PDB file of C-alpha atoms in Angstrom:
ATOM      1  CA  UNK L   3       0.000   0.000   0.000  1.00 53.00           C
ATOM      2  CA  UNK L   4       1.634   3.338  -0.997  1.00 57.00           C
ATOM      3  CA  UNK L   5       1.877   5.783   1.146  1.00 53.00           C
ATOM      4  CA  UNK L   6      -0.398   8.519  -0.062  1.00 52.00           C
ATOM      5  CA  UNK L   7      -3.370   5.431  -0.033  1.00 59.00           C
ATOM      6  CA  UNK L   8      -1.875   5.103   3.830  1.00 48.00           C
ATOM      7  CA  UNK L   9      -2.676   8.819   4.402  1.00 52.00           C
ATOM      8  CA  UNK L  10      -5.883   8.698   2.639  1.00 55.00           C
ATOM      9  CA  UNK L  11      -6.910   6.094   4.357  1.00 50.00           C
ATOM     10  CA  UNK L  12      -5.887   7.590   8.226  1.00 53.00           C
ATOM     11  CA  UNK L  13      -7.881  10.395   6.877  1.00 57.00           C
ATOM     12  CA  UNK L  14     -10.949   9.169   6.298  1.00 51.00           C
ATOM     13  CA  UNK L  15     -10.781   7.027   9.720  1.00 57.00           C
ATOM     14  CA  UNK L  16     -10.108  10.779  11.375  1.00 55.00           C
ATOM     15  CA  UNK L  17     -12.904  12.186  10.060  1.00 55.00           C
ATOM     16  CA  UNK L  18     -15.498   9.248  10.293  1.00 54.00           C
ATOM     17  CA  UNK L  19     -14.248   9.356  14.086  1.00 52.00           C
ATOM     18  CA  UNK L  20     -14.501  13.411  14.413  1.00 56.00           C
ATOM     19  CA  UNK L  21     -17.881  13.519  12.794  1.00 53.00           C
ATOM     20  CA  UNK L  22     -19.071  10.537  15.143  1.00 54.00           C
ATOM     21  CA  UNK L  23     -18.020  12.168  18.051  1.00 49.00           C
ATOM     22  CA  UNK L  24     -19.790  15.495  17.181  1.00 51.00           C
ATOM     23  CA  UNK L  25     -22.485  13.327  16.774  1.00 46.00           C
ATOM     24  CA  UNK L  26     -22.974  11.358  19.934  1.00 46.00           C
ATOM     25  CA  UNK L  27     -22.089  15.205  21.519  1.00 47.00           C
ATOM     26  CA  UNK L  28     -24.741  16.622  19.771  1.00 45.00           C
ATOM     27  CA  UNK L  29     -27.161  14.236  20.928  1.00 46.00           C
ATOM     28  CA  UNK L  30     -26.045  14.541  24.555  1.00 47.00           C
ATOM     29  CA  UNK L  31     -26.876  17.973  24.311  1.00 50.00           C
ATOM     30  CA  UNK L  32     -30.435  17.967  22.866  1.00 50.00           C
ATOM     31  CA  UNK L  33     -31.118  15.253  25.230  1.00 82.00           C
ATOM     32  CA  UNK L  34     -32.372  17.008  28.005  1.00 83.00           C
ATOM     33  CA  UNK L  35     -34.150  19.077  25.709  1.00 86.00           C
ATOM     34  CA  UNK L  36     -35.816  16.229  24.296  1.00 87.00           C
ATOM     35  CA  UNK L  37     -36.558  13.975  27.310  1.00 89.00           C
ATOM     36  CA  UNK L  38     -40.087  13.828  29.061  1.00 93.00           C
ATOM     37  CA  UNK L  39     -40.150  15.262  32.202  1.00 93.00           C
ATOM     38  CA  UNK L  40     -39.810  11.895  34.312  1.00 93.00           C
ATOM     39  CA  UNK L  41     -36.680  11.063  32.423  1.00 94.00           C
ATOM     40  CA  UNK L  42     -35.571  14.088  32.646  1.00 95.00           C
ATOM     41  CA  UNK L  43     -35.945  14.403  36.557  1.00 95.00           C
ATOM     42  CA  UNK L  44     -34.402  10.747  37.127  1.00 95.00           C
ATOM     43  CA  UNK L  45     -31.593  11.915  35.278  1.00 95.00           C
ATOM     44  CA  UNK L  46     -30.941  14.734  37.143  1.00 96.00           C
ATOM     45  CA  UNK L  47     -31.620  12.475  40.007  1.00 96.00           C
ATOM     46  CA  UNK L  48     -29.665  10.285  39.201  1.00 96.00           C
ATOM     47  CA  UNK L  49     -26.391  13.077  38.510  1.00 96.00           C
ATOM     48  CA  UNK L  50     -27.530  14.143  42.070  1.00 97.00           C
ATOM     49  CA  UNK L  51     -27.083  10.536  43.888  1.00 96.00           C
ATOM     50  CA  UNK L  52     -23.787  10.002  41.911  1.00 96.00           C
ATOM     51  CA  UNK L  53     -22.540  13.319  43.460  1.00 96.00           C
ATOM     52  CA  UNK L  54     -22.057  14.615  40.036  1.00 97.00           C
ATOM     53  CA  UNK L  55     -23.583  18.008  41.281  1.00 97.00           C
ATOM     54  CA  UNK L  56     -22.742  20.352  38.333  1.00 97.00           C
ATOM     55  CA  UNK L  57     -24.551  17.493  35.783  1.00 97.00           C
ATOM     56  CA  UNK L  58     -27.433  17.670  38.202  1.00 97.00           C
ATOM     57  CA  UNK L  59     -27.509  21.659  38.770  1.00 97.00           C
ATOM     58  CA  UNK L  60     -27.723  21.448  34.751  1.00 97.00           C
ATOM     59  CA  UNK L  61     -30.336  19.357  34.592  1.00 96.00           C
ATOM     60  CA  UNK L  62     -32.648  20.196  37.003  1.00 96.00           C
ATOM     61  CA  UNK L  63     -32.414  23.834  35.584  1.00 96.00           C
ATOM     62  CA  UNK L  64     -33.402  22.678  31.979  1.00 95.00           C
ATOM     63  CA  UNK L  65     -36.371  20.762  33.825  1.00 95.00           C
ATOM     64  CA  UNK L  66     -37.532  23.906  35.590  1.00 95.00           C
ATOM     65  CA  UNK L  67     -37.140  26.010  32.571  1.00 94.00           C
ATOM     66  CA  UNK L  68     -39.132  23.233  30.189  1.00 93.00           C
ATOM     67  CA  UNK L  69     -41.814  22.211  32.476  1.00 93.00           C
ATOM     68  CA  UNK L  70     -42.349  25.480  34.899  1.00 90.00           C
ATOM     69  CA  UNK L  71     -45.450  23.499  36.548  1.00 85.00           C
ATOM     70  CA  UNK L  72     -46.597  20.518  38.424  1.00 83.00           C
ATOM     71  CA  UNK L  73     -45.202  18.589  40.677  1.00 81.00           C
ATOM     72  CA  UNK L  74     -41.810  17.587  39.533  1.00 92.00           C
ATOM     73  CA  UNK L  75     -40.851  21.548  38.950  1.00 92.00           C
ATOM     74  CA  UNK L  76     -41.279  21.763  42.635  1.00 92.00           C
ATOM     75  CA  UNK L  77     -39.503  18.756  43.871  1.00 94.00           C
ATOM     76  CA  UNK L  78     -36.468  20.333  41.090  1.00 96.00           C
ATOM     77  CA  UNK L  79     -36.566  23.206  42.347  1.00 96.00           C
ATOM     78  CA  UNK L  80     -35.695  21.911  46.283  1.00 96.00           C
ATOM     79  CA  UNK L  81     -33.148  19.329  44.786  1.00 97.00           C
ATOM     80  CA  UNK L  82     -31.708  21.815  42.737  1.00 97.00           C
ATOM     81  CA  UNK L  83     -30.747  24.489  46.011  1.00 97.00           C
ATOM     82  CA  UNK L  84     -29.202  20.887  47.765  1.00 97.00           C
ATOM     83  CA  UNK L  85     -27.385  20.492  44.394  1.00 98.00           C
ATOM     84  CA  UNK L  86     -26.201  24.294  44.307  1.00 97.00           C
ATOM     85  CA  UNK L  87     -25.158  23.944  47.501  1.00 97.00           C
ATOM     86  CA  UNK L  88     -23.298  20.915  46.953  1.00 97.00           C
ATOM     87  CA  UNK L  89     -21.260  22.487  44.163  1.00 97.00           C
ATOM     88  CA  UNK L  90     -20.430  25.286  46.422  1.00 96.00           C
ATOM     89  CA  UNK L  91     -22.601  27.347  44.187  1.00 96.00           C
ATOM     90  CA  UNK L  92     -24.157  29.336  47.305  1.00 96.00           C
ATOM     91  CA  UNK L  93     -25.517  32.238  46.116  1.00 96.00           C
ATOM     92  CA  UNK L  94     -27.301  30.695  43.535  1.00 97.00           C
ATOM     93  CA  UNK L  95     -28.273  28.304  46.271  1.00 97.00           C
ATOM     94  CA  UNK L  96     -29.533  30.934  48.362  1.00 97.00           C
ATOM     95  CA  UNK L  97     -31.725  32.506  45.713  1.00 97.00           C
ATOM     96  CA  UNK L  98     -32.948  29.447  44.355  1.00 97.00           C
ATOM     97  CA  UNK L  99     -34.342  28.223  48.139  1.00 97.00           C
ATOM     98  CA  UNK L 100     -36.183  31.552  49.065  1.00 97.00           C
ATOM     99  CA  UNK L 101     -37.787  31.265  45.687  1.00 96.00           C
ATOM    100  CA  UNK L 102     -39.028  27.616  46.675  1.00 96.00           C
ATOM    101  CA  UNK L 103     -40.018  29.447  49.892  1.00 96.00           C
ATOM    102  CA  UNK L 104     -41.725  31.765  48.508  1.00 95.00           C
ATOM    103  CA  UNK L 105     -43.772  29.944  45.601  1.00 93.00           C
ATOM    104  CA  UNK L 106     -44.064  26.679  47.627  1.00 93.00           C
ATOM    105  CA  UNK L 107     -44.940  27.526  51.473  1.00 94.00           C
ATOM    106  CA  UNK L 108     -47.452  24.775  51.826  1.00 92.00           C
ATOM    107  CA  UNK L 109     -44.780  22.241  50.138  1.00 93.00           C
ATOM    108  CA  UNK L 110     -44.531  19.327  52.471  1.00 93.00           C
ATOM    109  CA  UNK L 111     -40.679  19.555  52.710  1.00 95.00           C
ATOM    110  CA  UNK L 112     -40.933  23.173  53.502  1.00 96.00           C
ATOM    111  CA  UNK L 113     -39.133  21.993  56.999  1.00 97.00           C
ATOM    112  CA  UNK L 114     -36.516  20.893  55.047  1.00 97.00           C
ATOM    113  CA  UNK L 115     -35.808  23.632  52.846  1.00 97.00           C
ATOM    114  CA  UNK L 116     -35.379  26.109  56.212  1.00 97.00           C
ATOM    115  CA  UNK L 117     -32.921  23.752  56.891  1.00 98.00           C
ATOM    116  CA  UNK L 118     -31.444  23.955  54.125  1.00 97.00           C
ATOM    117  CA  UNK L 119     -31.265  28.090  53.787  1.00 97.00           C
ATOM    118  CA  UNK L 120     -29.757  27.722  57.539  1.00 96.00           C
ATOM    119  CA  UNK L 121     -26.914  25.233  55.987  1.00 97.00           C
ATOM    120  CA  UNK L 122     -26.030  27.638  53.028  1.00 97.00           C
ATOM    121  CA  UNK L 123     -25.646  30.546  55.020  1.00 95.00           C
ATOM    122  CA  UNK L 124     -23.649  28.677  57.790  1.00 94.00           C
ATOM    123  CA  UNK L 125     -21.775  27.158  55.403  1.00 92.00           C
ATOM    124  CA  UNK L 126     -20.923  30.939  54.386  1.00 86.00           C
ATOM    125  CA  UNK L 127     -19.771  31.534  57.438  1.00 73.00           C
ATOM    126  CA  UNK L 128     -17.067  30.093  56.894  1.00 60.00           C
ATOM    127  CA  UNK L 129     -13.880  31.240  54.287  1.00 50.00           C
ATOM    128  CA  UNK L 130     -11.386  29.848  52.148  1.00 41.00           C
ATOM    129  CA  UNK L 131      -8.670  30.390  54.255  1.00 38.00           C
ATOM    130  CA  UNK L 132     -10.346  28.597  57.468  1.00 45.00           C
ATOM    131  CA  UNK L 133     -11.513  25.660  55.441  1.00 40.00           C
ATOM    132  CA  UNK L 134      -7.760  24.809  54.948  1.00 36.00           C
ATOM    133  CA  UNK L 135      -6.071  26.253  57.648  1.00 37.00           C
ATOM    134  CA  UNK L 136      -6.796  26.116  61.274  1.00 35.00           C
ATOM    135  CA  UNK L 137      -7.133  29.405  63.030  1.00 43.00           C
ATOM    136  CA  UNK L 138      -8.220  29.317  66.340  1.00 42.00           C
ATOM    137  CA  UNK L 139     -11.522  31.930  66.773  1.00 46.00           C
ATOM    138  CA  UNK L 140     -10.856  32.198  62.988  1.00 45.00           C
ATOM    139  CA  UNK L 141     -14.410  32.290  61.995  1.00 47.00           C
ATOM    140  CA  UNK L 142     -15.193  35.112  64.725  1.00 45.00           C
ATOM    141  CA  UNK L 143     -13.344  36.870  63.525  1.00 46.00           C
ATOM    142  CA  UNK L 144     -15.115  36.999  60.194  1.00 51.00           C
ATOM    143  CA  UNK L 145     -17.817  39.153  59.403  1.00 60.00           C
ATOM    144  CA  UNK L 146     -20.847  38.229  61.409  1.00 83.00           C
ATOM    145  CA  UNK L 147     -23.629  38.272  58.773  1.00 88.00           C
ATOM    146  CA  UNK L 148     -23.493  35.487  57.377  1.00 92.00           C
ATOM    147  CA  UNK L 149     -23.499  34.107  61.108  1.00 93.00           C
ATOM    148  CA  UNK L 150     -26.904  35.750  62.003  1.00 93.00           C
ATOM    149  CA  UNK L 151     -28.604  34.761  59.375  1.00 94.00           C
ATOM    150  CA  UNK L 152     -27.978  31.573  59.704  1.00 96.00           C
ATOM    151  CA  UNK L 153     -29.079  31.732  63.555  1.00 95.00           C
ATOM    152  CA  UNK L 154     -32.642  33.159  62.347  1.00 95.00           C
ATOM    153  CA  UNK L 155     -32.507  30.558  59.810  1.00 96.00           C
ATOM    154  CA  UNK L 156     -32.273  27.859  62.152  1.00 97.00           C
ATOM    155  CA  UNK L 157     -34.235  29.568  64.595  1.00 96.00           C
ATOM    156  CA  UNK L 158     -37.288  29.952  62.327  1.00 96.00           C
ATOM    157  CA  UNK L 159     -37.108  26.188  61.919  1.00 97.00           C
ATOM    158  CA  UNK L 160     -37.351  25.060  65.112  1.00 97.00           C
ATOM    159  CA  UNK L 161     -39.952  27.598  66.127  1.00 97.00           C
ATOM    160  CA  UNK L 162     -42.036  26.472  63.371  1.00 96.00           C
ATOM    161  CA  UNK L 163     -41.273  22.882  63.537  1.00 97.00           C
ATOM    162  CA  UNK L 164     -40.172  21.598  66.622  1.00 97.00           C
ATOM    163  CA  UNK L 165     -40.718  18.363  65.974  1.00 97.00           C
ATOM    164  CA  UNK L 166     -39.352  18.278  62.123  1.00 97.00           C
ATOM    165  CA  UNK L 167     -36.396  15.491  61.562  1.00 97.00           C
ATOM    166  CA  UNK L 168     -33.876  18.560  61.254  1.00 98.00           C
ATOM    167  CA  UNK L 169     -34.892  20.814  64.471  1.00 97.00           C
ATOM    168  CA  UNK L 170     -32.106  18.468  66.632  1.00 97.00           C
ATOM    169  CA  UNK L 171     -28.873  19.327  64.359  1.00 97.00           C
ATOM    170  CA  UNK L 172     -30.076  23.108  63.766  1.00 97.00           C
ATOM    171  CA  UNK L 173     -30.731  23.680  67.482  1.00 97.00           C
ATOM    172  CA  UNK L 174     -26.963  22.099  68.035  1.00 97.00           C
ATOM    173  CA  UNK L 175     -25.756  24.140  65.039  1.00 96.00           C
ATOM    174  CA  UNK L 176     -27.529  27.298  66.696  1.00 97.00           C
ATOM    175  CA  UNK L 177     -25.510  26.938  69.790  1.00 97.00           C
ATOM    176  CA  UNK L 178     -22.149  27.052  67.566  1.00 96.00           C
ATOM    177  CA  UNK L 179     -23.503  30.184  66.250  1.00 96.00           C
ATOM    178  CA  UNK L 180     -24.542  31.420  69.056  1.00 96.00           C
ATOM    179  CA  UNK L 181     -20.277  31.011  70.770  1.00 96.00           C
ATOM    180  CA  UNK L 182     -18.974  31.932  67.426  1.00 94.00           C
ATOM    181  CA  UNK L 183     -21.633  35.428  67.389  1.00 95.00           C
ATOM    182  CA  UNK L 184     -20.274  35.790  70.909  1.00 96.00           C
ATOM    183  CA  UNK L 185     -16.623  34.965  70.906  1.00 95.00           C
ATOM    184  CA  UNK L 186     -16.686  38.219  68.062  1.00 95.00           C
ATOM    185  CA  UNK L 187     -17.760  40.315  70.631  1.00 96.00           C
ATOM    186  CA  UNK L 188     -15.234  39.236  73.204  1.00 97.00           C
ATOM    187  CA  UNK L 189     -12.093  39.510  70.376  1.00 95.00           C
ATOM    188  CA  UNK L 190     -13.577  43.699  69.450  1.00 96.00           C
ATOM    189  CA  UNK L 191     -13.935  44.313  73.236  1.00 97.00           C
ATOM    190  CA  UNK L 192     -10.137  42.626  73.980  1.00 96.00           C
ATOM    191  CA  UNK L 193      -9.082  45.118  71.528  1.00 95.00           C
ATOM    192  CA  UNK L 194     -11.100  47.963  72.692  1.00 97.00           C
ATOM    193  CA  UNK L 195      -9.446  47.339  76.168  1.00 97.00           C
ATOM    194  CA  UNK L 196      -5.875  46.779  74.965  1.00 95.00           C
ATOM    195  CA  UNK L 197      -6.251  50.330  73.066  1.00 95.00           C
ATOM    196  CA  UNK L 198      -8.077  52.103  76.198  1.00 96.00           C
ATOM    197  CA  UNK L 199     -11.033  52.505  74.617  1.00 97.00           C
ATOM    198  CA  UNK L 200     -12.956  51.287  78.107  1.00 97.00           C
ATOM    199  CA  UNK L 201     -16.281  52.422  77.100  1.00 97.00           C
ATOM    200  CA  UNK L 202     -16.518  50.368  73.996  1.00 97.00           C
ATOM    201  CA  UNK L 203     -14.688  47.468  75.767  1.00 97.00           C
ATOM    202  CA  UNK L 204     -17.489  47.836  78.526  1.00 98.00           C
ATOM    203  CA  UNK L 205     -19.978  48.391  76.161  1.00 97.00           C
ATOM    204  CA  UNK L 206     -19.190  45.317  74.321  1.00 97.00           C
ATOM    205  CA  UNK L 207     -18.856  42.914  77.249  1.00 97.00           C
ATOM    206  CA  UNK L 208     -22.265  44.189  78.511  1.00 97.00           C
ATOM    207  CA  UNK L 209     -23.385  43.059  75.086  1.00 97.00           C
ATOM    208  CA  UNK L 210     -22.604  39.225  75.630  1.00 97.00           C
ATOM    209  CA  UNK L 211     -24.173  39.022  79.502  1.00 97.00           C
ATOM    210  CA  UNK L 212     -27.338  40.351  78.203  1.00 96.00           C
ATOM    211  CA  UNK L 213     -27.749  38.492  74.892  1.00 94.00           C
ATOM    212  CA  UNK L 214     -25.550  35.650  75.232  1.00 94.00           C
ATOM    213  CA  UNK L 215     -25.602  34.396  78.870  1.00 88.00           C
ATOM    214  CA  UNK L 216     -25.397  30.891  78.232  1.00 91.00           C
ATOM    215  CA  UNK L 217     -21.991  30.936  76.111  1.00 95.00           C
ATOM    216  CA  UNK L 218     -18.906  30.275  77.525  1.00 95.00           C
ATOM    217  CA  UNK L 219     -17.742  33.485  77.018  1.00 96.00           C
ATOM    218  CA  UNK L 220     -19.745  35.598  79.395  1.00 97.00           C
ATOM    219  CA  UNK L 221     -17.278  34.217  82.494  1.00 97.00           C
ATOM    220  CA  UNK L 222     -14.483  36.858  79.609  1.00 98.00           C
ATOM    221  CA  UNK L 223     -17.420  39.176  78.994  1.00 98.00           C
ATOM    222  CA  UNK L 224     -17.467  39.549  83.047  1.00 98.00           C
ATOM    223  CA  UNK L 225     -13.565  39.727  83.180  1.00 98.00           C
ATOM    224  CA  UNK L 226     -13.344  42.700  80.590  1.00 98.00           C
ATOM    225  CA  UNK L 227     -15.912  44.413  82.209  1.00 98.00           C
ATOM    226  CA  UNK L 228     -14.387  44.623  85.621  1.00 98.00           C
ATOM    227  CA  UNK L 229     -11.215  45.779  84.016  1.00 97.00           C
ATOM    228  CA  UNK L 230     -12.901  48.540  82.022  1.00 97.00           C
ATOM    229  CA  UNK L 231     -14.699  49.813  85.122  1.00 97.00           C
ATOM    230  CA  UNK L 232     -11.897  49.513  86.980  1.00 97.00           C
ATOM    231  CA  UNK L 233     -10.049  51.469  84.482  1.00 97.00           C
ATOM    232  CA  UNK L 234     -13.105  53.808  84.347  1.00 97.00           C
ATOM    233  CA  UNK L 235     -12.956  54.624  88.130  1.00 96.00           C
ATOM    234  CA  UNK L 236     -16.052  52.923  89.105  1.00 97.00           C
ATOM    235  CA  UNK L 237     -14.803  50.950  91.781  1.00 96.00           C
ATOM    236  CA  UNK L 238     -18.319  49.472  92.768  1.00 97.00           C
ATOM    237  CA  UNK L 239     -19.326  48.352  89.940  1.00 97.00           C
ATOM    238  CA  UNK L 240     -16.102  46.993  89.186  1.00 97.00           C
ATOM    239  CA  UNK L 241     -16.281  44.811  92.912  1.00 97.00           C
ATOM    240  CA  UNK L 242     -20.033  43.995  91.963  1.00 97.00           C
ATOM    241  CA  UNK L 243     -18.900  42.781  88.659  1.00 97.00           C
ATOM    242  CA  UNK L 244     -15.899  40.804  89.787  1.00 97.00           C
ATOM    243  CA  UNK L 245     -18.053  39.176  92.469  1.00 97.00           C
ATOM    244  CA  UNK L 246     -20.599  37.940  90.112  1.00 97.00           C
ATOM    245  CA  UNK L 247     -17.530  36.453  88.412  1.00 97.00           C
ATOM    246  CA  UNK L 248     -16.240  34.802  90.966  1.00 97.00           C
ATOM    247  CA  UNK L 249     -19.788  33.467  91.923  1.00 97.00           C
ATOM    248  CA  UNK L 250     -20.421  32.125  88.287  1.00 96.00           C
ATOM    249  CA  UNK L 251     -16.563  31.465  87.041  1.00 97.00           C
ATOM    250  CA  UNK L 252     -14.288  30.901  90.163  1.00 97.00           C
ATOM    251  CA  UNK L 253     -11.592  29.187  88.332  1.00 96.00           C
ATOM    252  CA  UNK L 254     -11.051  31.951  85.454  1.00 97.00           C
ATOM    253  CA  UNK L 255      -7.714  33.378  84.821  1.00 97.00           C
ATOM    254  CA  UNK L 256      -8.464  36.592  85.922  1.00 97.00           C
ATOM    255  CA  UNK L 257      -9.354  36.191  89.456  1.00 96.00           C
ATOM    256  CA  UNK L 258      -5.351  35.054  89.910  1.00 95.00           C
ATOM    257  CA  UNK L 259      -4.365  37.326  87.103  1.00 95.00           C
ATOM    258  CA  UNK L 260      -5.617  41.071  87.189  1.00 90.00           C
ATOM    259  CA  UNK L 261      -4.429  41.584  83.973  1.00 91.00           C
ATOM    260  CA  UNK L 262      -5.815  39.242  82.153  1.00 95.00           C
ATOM    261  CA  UNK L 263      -6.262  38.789  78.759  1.00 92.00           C
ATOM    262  CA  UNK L 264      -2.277  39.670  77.665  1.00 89.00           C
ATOM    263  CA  UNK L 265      -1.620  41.570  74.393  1.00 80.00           C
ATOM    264  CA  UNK L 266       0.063  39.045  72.131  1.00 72.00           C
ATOM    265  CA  UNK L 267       3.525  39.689  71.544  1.00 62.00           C
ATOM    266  CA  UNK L 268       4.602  40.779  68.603  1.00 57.00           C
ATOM    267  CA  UNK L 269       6.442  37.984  67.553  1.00 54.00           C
ATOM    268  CA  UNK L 270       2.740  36.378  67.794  1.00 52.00           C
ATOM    269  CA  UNK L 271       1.145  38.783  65.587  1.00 55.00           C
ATOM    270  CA  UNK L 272       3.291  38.171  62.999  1.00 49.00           C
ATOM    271  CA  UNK L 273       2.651  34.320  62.425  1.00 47.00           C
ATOM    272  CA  UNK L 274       0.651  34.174  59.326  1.00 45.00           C
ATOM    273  CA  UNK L 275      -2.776  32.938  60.201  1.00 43.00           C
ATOM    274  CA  UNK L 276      -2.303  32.987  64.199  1.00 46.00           C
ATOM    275  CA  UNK L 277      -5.797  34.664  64.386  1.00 48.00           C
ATOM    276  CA  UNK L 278      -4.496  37.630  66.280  1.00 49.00           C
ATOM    277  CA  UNK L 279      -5.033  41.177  65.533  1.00 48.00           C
TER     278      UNK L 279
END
């Protein structure tokens, strides 16, 4: 065989396998354009339980575009937010859940999908740095938003259904936020108090005892205050405040040590990612 019939041939092969590629693509693509809306859900389903989440955010979107009624638009639409949320799609997540909300508030999931709005927003709590390297208070010392809403999020579920399969995890999940929303307040009012500012530092620590009085942090919240009163000249409240410590705390650091909490040194605040200011 010569060699131009060699080429020839190797050509033809190339293009037969080319064209039959574009082919089989092609008809990937039109599939879920084509498919009735039960095929079309199982395969999203299907993308879903195989944890291929971007196959399933694609094909639960071309459901809920093709069939915008009936019942398997709103079962998409709740398996589509778990999917978004999945791919770490979150925002799209977000908005795609208050729209079931919204549209479906009779749904009989609609438990679930408050639990789910709670999970997207907690899991926005947290960032890219913390999710690969430890930092201790690291996520307090993020911006709380995300942390709040997440709270009422939770919070709405279990006031609304106590007894729903998810009300256990979010109330334990609520009590995370709940130390993380207050450990914030105790980092600003340590560096209130470390800068002098013993107004704010008071102000803050007043903050915790009144809203957060079952976190571990109010026996600090307590601690800070007496110093800032202290430093304030108001001696009285100061003893008051120290003796409620002692009462509810008697084993924290600053009953022995008056001056409690200690500036990191400076060698400290220059360790990348120490989670010091």
């Amino acid at each position: 065989m010569s060699k131009l019939r060699v080429f020839k041939v190797l050509t033809v092969l190339a293009l037969a396998v080319s064209m039959s590629a574009c082919s089989m693509f092609h008809h990937k693509r039109d599939t879920l354009d084509t498919m009735p809306v039960d095929a079309l859900y199982n395969n999203a389903h299907n993308s879903l339980e195989n944890s291929d989440y971007a196959a399933a955010v694609k094909a639960y979107q071309r459901l809920i575009a093709r069939f915008p009624s009936g019942p398997y638009n709103e079962q998409a639409q709740l398996d589509l937010t778990y999917a978004q949320y999945k791919n770490n799609q979150l925002d799209d997540a977000y908005s795609t859940v208050n729209r079931f909300l919204k549209t479906y508030p009779a749904n009989n999931h609609i438990d679930y999908a408050y639990y789910l709005r709670g999970l997207i927003n907690f899991e926005r709590t947290t960032g890219v740095i913390e999710r690969y390297v430890y930092r201790e208070n690291g996520q307090a010392r993020r911006d709380q938003g995300y942390n709040l809403q997440s709270f009422d999020d939770f919070s709405e579920l279990t006031r609304r259904y106590p007894d729903s399969a998810y009300a256990a995890d979010a109330r334990q999940r609520m009590i995370y936020l709940r130390n993380s929303l207050a450990q914030f307040e105790i980092d600003v009012a340590k560096f209130y108090l470390r800068n002098k500012a013993y107004v704010a530092s008071a102000d803050r620590s007043q903050y915790v005892i009144e809203h957060y009085q079952q976190a571990p942090q109010t026996g600090d919240a307590l601690a800070i205050l007496t110093r800032s009163y202290l430093a304030l000249d108001h001696k009285e409240l100061a003893d008051q405040t120290r003796q409620v410590l002692a009462l509810n705390y008697p084993n924290h650091p600053y009953l022995t040590d008056p001056k409690w909490p200690h500036a990191p040194s400076t060698l400290r605040k220059m360790v990348p990612f120490s989670g010091h200011y």
